[in-house]
PDB file of C-alpha atoms and ligand atoms in Angstrom:
ATOM      1  CA  MET A   1     -53.297 -55.324  -8.208  1.00 82.00           C
ATOM      2  CA  ASN A   2     -52.835 -54.716  -4.568  1.00 92.00           C
ATOM      3  CA  PRO A   3     -51.538 -51.404  -3.352  1.00 90.00           C
ATOM      4  CA  ILE A   4     -47.884 -52.778  -2.629  1.00 93.00           C
ATOM      5  CA  ASP A   5     -47.554 -53.947  -6.273  1.00 94.00           C
ATOM      6  CA  ARG A   6     -49.315 -50.770  -7.505  1.00 95.00           C
ATOM      7  CA  LEU A   7     -47.053 -48.423  -5.547  1.00 94.00           C
ATOM      8  CA  THR A   8     -43.895 -50.339  -6.601  1.00 95.00           C
ATOM      9  CA  GLU A   9     -44.971 -49.920 -10.121  1.00 95.00           C
ATOM     10  CA  ALA A  10     -45.451 -46.170  -9.675  1.00 95.00           C
ATOM     11  CA  PHE A  11     -42.037 -45.644  -8.105  1.00 95.00           C
ATOM     12  CA  GLU A  12     -40.453 -47.638 -10.891  1.00 95.00           C
ATOM     13  CA  LYS A  13     -41.474 -44.773 -13.258  1.00 94.00           C
ATOM     14  CA  PHE A  14     -39.456 -42.142 -11.190  1.00 91.00           C
ATOM     15  CA  PRO A  15     -36.159 -41.086 -13.040  1.00 83.00           C
ATOM     16  CA  GLY A  16     -33.221 -43.323 -12.167  1.00 85.00           C
ATOM     17  CA  ILE A  17     -35.264 -45.742  -9.942  1.00 91.00           C
ATOM     18  CA  GLY A  18     -35.327 -49.492 -10.798  1.00 93.00           C
ATOM     19  CA  PRO A  19     -37.508 -52.260  -9.308  1.00 93.00           C
ATOM     20  CA  ARG A  20     -35.265 -52.940  -6.359  1.00 94.00           C
ATOM     21  CA  GLN A  21     -35.210 -49.464  -5.198  1.00 95.00           C
ATOM     22  CA  ALA A  22     -39.067 -49.138  -5.819  1.00 95.00           C
ATOM     23  CA  ARG A  23     -39.552 -52.208  -3.566  1.00 96.00           C
ATOM     24  CA  ARG A  24     -37.379 -50.527  -0.834  1.00 96.00           C
ATOM     25  CA  PHE A  25     -39.407 -47.311  -0.968  1.00 96.00           C
ATOM     26  CA  VAL A  26     -42.628 -49.292  -0.576  1.00 96.00           C
ATOM     27  CA  GLN A  27     -41.015 -51.170   2.400  1.00 96.00           C
ATOM     28  CA  PHE A  28     -40.054 -47.636   4.037  1.00 96.00           C
ATOM     29  CA  LEU A  29     -43.536 -46.525   3.586  1.00 96.00           C
ATOM     30  CA  LEU A  30     -44.942 -49.759   5.124  1.00 95.00           C
ATOM     31  CA  HIS A  31     -42.864 -49.179   8.137  1.00 95.00           C
ATOM     32  CA  SER A  32     -43.375 -45.399   8.560  1.00 95.00           C
ATOM     33  CA  GLN A  33     -46.007 -43.681  10.593  1.00 95.00           C
ATOM     34  CA  GLY A  34     -49.653 -43.263   9.320  1.00 94.00           C
ATOM     35  CA  THR A  35     -49.294 -39.461   9.670  1.00 95.00           C
ATOM     36  CA  TYR A  36     -46.119 -39.396   7.450  1.00 96.00           C
ATOM     37  CA  ARG A  37     -47.947 -41.411   4.756  1.00 95.00           C
ATOM     38  CA  SER A  38     -51.043 -39.364   4.800  1.00 95.00           C
ATOM     39  CA  ASN A  39     -49.016 -36.060   4.747  1.00 95.00           C
ATOM     40  CA  LEU A  40     -47.124 -37.405   1.783  1.00 95.00           C
ATOM     41  CA  ALA A  41     -50.308 -38.351  -0.041  1.00 93.00           C
ATOM     42  CA  GLU A  42     -51.743 -35.009   0.592  1.00 91.00           C
ATOM     43  CA  ASP A  43     -48.829 -33.262  -0.673  1.00 88.00           C
ATOM     44  CA  ILE A  44     -48.723 -35.353  -3.846  1.00 89.00           C
ATOM     45  CA  LYS A  45     -52.251 -34.482  -4.321  1.00 86.00           C
ATOM     46  CA  LYS A  46     -51.721 -30.626  -3.839  1.00 82.00           C
ATOM     47  CA  LEU A  47     -48.866 -30.681  -6.418  1.00 80.00           C
ATOM     48  CA  GLY A  48     -51.611 -30.570  -9.050  1.00 77.00           C
ATOM     49  CA  ALA A  49     -53.828 -28.116  -7.524  1.00 80.00           C
ATOM     50  CA  ASN A  50     -51.153 -25.507  -6.198  1.00 82.00           C
ATOM     51  CA  THR A  51     -48.481 -25.558  -8.727  1.00 86.00           C
ATOM     52  CA  PHE A  52     -48.313 -24.462 -12.494  1.00 90.00           C
ATOM     53  CA  GLN A  53     -45.883 -24.427 -15.275  1.00 90.00           C
ATOM     54  CA  CYS A  54     -44.664 -20.795 -16.050  1.00 91.00           C
ATOM     55  CA  LYS A  55     -45.636 -19.884 -19.490  1.00 89.00           C
ATOM     56  CA  ALA A  56     -42.506 -18.053 -20.254  1.00 89.00           C
ATOM     57  CA  CYS A  57     -39.705 -20.198 -18.878  1.00 92.00           C
ATOM     58  CA  TYR A  58     -41.561 -23.588 -18.286  1.00 92.00           C
ATOM     59  CA  ARG A  59     -40.351 -24.103 -14.980  1.00 93.00           C
ATOM     60  CA  TRP A  60     -42.845 -25.416 -12.275  1.00 91.00           C
ATOM     61  CA  SER A  61     -43.835 -23.018  -9.652  1.00 90.00           C
ATOM     62  CA  THR A  62     -46.161 -22.652  -6.534  1.00 86.00           C
ATOM     63  CA  LYS A  63     -49.203 -20.415  -7.049  1.00 80.00           C
ATOM     64  CA  ASN A  64     -48.600 -17.157  -5.292  1.00 75.00           C
ATOM     65  CA  GLY A  65     -50.953 -14.391  -6.258  1.00 73.00           C
ATOM     66  CA  ASP A  66     -51.801 -13.473  -9.634  1.00 72.00           C
ATOM     67  CA  THR A  67     -48.699 -13.344 -11.753  1.00 74.00           C
ATOM     68  CA  LYS A  68     -50.426 -13.751 -15.215  1.00 82.00           C
ATOM     69  CA  GLY A  69     -49.198 -17.348 -15.576  1.00 86.00           C
ATOM     70  CA  LEU A  70     -45.556 -16.325 -14.911  1.00 89.00           C
ATOM     71  CA  CYS A  71     -43.193 -17.619 -12.258  1.00 91.00           C
ATOM     72  CA  SER A  72     -41.827 -15.325  -9.474  1.00 90.00           C
ATOM     73  CA  ILE A  73     -38.559 -14.954 -11.741  1.00 92.00           C
ATOM     74  CA  CYS A  74     -40.155 -14.186 -14.783  1.00 90.00           C
ATOM     75  CA  ALA A  75     -42.606 -11.737 -13.141  1.00 88.00           C
ATOM     76  CA  ASN A  76     -40.052  -9.955 -11.314  1.00 89.00           C
ATOM     77  CA  PRO A  77     -39.393  -6.544 -12.858  1.00 88.00           C
ATOM     78  CA  ARG A  78     -35.930  -6.248 -11.393  1.00 91.00           C
ATOM     79  CA  ARG A  79     -34.671  -9.154 -13.463  1.00 92.00           C
ATOM     80  CA  GLU A  80     -32.302  -8.379 -16.361  1.00 90.00           C
ATOM     81  CA  LYS A  81     -34.604  -9.336 -19.372  1.00 87.00           C
ATOM     82  CA  SER A  82     -31.869  -9.070 -21.924  1.00 88.00           C
ATOM     83  CA  VAL A  83     -30.146 -12.105 -20.812  1.00 91.00           C
ATOM     84  CA  LEU A  84     -31.700 -15.504 -21.203  1.00 91.00           C
ATOM     85  CA  PHE A  85     -30.157 -18.628 -19.480  1.00 94.00           C
ATOM     86  CA  VAL A  86     -31.117 -22.030 -21.015  1.00 93.00           C
ATOM     87  CA  VAL A  87     -31.001 -25.068 -18.731  1.00 93.00           C
ATOM     88  CA  GLU A  88     -31.942 -28.501 -18.904  1.00 92.00           C
ATOM     89  CA  LYS A  89     -34.287 -28.930 -16.067  1.00 92.00           C
ATOM     90  CA  ASP A  90     -35.945 -26.928 -13.171  1.00 92.00           C
ATOM     91  CA  ALA A  91     -33.398 -28.071 -10.524  1.00 90.00           C
ATOM     92  CA  ASP A  92     -30.560 -26.437 -12.495  1.00 91.00           C
ATOM     93  CA  ILE A  93     -32.277 -23.122 -11.771  1.00 93.00           C
ATOM     94  CA  ASP A  94     -31.928 -23.362  -8.004  1.00 90.00           C
ATOM     95  CA  ASN A  95     -28.126 -23.600  -8.489  1.00 87.00           C
ATOM     96  CA  VAL A  96     -27.607 -20.951 -10.847  1.00 91.00           C
ATOM     97  CA  GLU A  97     -29.762 -18.667  -8.739  1.00 94.00           C
ATOM     98  CA  LYS A  98     -27.277 -19.360  -5.919  1.00 92.00           C
ATOM     99  CA  SER A  99     -24.500 -18.242  -8.132  1.00 89.00           C
ATOM    100  CA  GLY A 100     -25.859 -14.702  -8.337  1.00 90.00           C
ATOM    101  CA  PHE A 101     -27.180 -14.798 -11.937  1.00 93.00           C
ATOM    102  CA  LYS A 102     -29.866 -11.985 -12.343  1.00 94.00           C
ATOM    103  CA  GLY A 103     -31.345 -12.657 -15.870  1.00 93.00           C
ATOM    104  CA  LEU A 104     -34.145 -14.763 -16.998  1.00 92.00           C
ATOM    105  CA  TYR A 105     -34.311 -18.592 -17.671  1.00 94.00           C
ATOM    106  CA  PHE A 106     -35.712 -21.128 -20.169  1.00 92.00           C
ATOM    107  CA  VAL A 107     -36.121 -24.735 -19.185  1.00 93.00           C
ATOM    108  CA  LEU A 108     -35.492 -27.115 -22.039  1.00 91.00           C
ATOM    109  CA  GLY A 109     -37.111 -29.966 -20.252  1.00 88.00           C
ATOM    110  CA  GLY A 110     -34.123 -32.476 -20.858  1.00 84.00           C
ATOM    111  CA  VAL A 111     -31.413 -33.220 -23.228  1.00 85.00           C
ATOM    112  CA  VAL A 112     -31.218 -34.810 -26.676  1.00 84.00           C
ATOM    113  CA  PRO A 113     -30.197 -38.275 -26.615  1.00 82.00           C
ATOM    114  CA  LEU A 114     -27.088 -38.989 -28.880  1.00 84.00           C
ATOM    115  CA  ALA A 115     -28.878 -41.404 -31.204  1.00 80.00           C
ATOM    116  CA  ALA A 116     -32.061 -39.198 -31.388  1.00 76.00           C
ATOM    117  CA  GLU A 117     -33.413 -39.117 -34.860  1.00 78.00           C
ATOM    118  CA  GLU A 118     -36.033 -36.310 -33.847  1.00 78.00           C
ATOM    119  CA  PRO A 119     -34.160 -34.119 -31.525  1.00 75.00           C
ATOM    120  CA  ALA A 120     -37.186 -31.702 -31.203  1.00 72.00           C
ATOM    121  CA  LYS A 121     -39.034 -34.410 -29.512  1.00 77.00           C
ATOM    122  CA  HIS A 122     -36.729 -34.302 -26.567  1.00 77.00           C
ATOM    123  CA  ILE A 123     -36.377 -30.754 -25.551  1.00 81.00           C
ATOM    124  CA  ARG A 124     -38.585 -27.510 -25.952  1.00 82.00           C
ATOM    125  CA  ALA A 125     -36.489 -26.150 -28.914  1.00 79.00           C
ATOM    126  CA  LYS A 126     -39.538 -25.043 -30.761  1.00 78.00           C
ATOM    127  CA  GLN A 127     -40.840 -23.078 -27.642  1.00 80.00           C
ATOM    128  CA  LEU A 128     -37.493 -21.447 -27.084  1.00 79.00           C
ATOM    129  CA  VAL A 129     -37.457 -20.122 -30.615  1.00 74.00           C
ATOM    130  CA  VAL A 130     -40.756 -18.770 -30.202  1.00 72.00           C
ATOM    131  CA  ARG A 131     -39.734 -17.134 -27.090  1.00 69.00           C
ATOM    132  CA  ASP A 132     -36.558 -15.694 -28.731  1.00 62.00           C
ATOM    133  CA  GLU A 133     -38.822 -14.246 -31.495  1.00 59.00           C
ATOM    134  CA  ARG A 134     -41.178 -12.490 -28.944  1.00 56.00           C
ATOM    135  CA  ASP A 135     -38.267 -11.051 -26.907  1.00 52.00           C
ATOM    136  CA  GLY A 136     -36.359  -9.979 -30.098  1.00 48.00           C
ATOM    137  CA  SER A 137     -39.312  -8.276 -31.363  1.00 47.00           C
ATOM    138  CA  GLU A 138     -39.284  -6.249 -28.380  1.00 53.00           C
ATOM    139  CA  LEU A 139     -35.668  -5.763 -28.884  1.00 46.00           C
ATOM    140  CA  VAL A 140     -34.680  -6.635 -25.247  1.00 70.00           C
ATOM    141  CA  LEU A 141     -32.560  -9.860 -25.961  1.00 81.00           C
ATOM    142  CA  ASN A 142     -28.977  -9.297 -25.948  1.00 88.00           C
ATOM    143  CA  GLU A 143     -27.676 -12.692 -25.049  1.00 91.00           C
ATOM    144  CA  VAL A 144     -28.814 -16.358 -24.777  1.00 91.00           C
ATOM    145  CA  ILE A 145     -26.479 -18.687 -22.456  1.00 93.00           C
ATOM    146  CA  LEU A 146     -26.541 -22.219 -23.148  1.00 92.00           C
ATOM    147  CA  GLY A 147     -26.095 -23.654 -19.673  1.00 90.00           C
ATOM    148  CA  LEU A 148     -25.850 -27.519 -20.527  1.00 89.00           C
ATOM    149  CA  SER A 149     -24.257 -30.042 -18.583  1.00 85.00           C
ATOM    150  CA  ALA A 150     -20.734 -31.076 -19.366  1.00 83.00           C
ATOM    151  CA  THR A 151     -21.697 -34.350 -20.438  1.00 85.00           C
ATOM    152  CA  SER A 152     -21.807 -35.905 -24.057  1.00 87.00           C
ATOM    153  CA  GLU A 153     -25.602 -35.642 -24.199  1.00 88.00           C
ATOM    154  CA  GLY A 154     -25.203 -31.927 -23.136  1.00 88.00           C
ATOM    155  CA  ASP A 155     -22.690 -31.322 -25.717  1.00 88.00           C
ATOM    156  CA  HIS A 156     -24.964 -32.792 -28.264  1.00 89.00           C
ATOM    157  CA  THR A 157     -27.874 -30.715 -27.229  1.00 90.00           C
ATOM    158  CA  ARG A 158     -25.719 -27.637 -27.196  1.00 90.00           C
ATOM    159  CA  GLN A 159     -24.763 -28.296 -30.981  1.00 90.00           C
ATOM    160  CA  ILE A 160     -28.250 -28.752 -31.944  1.00 88.00           C
ATOM    161  CA  LEU A 161     -29.436 -25.551 -30.137  1.00 89.00           C
ATOM    162  CA  THR A 162     -26.652 -23.566 -31.640  1.00 90.00           C
ATOM    163  CA  GLU A 163     -27.610 -24.750 -35.048  1.00 88.00           C
ATOM    164  CA  THR A 164     -31.344 -23.925 -34.401  1.00 86.00           C
ATOM    165  CA  LEU A 165     -30.526 -20.312 -32.763  1.00 86.00           C
ATOM    166  CA  ARG A 166     -27.558 -19.033 -34.795  1.00 86.00           C
ATOM    167  CA  PRO A 167     -29.644 -17.753 -37.816  1.00 84.00           C
ATOM    168  CA  MET A 168     -31.836 -16.148 -35.296  1.00 81.00           C
ATOM    169  CA  SER A 169     -29.055 -14.710 -33.260  1.00 81.00           C
ATOM    170  CA  GLU A 170     -27.561 -12.969 -36.301  1.00 82.00           C
ATOM    171  CA  GLY A 171     -31.137 -11.748 -37.476  1.00 79.00           C
ATOM    172  CA  LEU A 172     -32.067 -10.366 -34.017  1.00 78.00           C
ATOM    173  CA  ASN A 173     -28.502  -9.523 -33.039  1.00 81.00           C
ATOM    174  CA  PHE A 174     -28.121 -11.321 -29.727  1.00 85.00           C
ATOM    175  CA  LYS A 175     -24.958 -13.190 -28.550  1.00 89.00           C
ATOM    176  CA  LEU A 176     -25.001 -16.926 -28.352  1.00 89.00           C
ATOM    177  CA  THR A 177     -22.620 -18.064 -25.545  1.00 91.00           C
ATOM    178  CA  SER A 178     -22.032 -21.217 -23.538  1.00 89.00           C
ATOM    179  CA  LEU A 179     -20.630 -21.765 -20.069  1.00 84.00           C
ATOM    180  CA  GLY A 180     -16.884 -21.501 -20.028  1.00 75.00           C
ATOM    181  CA  ARG A 181     -14.262 -23.471 -18.099  1.00 65.00           C
ATOM    182  CA  GLY A 182     -14.955 -24.423 -14.526  1.00 66.00           C
ATOM    183  CA  LEU A 183     -17.447 -26.934 -14.968  1.00 69.00           C
ATOM    184  CA  SER A 184     -15.497 -30.322 -15.108  1.00 68.00           C
ATOM    185  CA  THR A 185     -16.135 -32.870 -17.576  1.00 67.00           C
ATOM    186  CA  GLY A 186     -19.137 -35.067 -16.897  1.00 64.00           C
ATOM    187  CA  SER A 187     -20.710 -32.588 -14.326  1.00 72.00           C
ATOM    188  CA  GLU A 188     -24.218 -31.713 -14.338  1.00 79.00           C
ATOM    189  CA  LEU A 189     -25.432 -28.189 -13.547  1.00 82.00           C
ATOM    190  CA  GLU A 190     -27.753 -29.563 -10.737  1.00 81.00           C
ATOM    191  CA  TYR A 191     -24.782 -30.814  -8.668  1.00 81.00           C
ATOM    192  CA  ALA A 192     -22.359 -28.023  -9.461  1.00 82.00           C
ATOM    193  CA  ASP A 193     -21.547 -25.725  -6.507  1.00 82.00           C
ATOM    194  CA  PRO A 194     -22.721 -21.991  -7.095  1.00 84.00           C
ATOM    195  CA  ASP A 195     -18.968 -20.742  -7.059  1.00 84.00           C
ATOM    196  CA  THR A 196     -18.236 -22.954 -10.109  1.00 84.00           C
ATOM    197  CA  ILE A 197     -21.202 -21.785 -11.967  1.00 85.00           C
ATOM    198  CA  ALA A 198     -20.190 -18.209 -11.116  1.00 86.00           C
ATOM    199  CA  SER A 199     -17.001 -18.929 -12.706  1.00 83.00           C
ATOM    200  CA  ALA A 200     -18.166 -20.668 -15.742  1.00 84.00           C
ATOM    201  CA  LEU A 201     -20.539 -17.978 -16.187  1.00 85.00           C
ATOM    202  CA  SER A 202     -17.924 -15.206 -16.171  1.00 84.00           C
ATOM    203  CA  SER A 203     -15.775 -17.267 -18.531  1.00 81.00           C
ATOM    204  CA  ARG A 204     -18.420 -17.712 -20.988  1.00 86.00           C
ATOM    205  CA  ASN A 205     -17.764 -17.537 -24.502  1.00 82.00           C
TER     206      ASN A 205
HETATM  207 ZN1   ZN B 301     -40.713 -18.242 -15.398  1.00 69.77          ZN
END
């Protein structure tokens, strides 16, 4: 296969990108400067070498000193460790950070599709449970906030997580809450503005 077809195929694997858009990306690269292309290729290469997935919250982070496998948020002693904000994806965290949230996060890695027969395959529910147990045993976890999108798949995922976490929340004595009003139907956390998130956070229940 030639590089044009190979790259087109590679772009088609990106989320939300179809064959037509993939071809447009390749056309764009064909017309761009050689330095732009080599810088891009270099950055892609560095993604593997200079980044890691935080062992506590699973978000991707840039290596920055020895933080024992933890990202800058999880390694920060000033964060409120008793509140855990569960999000779908890394990009949600940037927005929640802007809303002024000071607790910790957990990245599910997606949502559960409505027709999924094995929900556990689509999200890191098991890892979340393990994390809760660990935090619970240290008696620090007071609340888990389910910060899922106001979409049908987000609702579905919230239901599954609530069923999974409820027995634990009773046993370990932490509150299980969801974002309140403010997030309009259909809206994803990634695109919500920080003020909206802040108000959804303050009206959580
Ligand atoms: Zn982390």
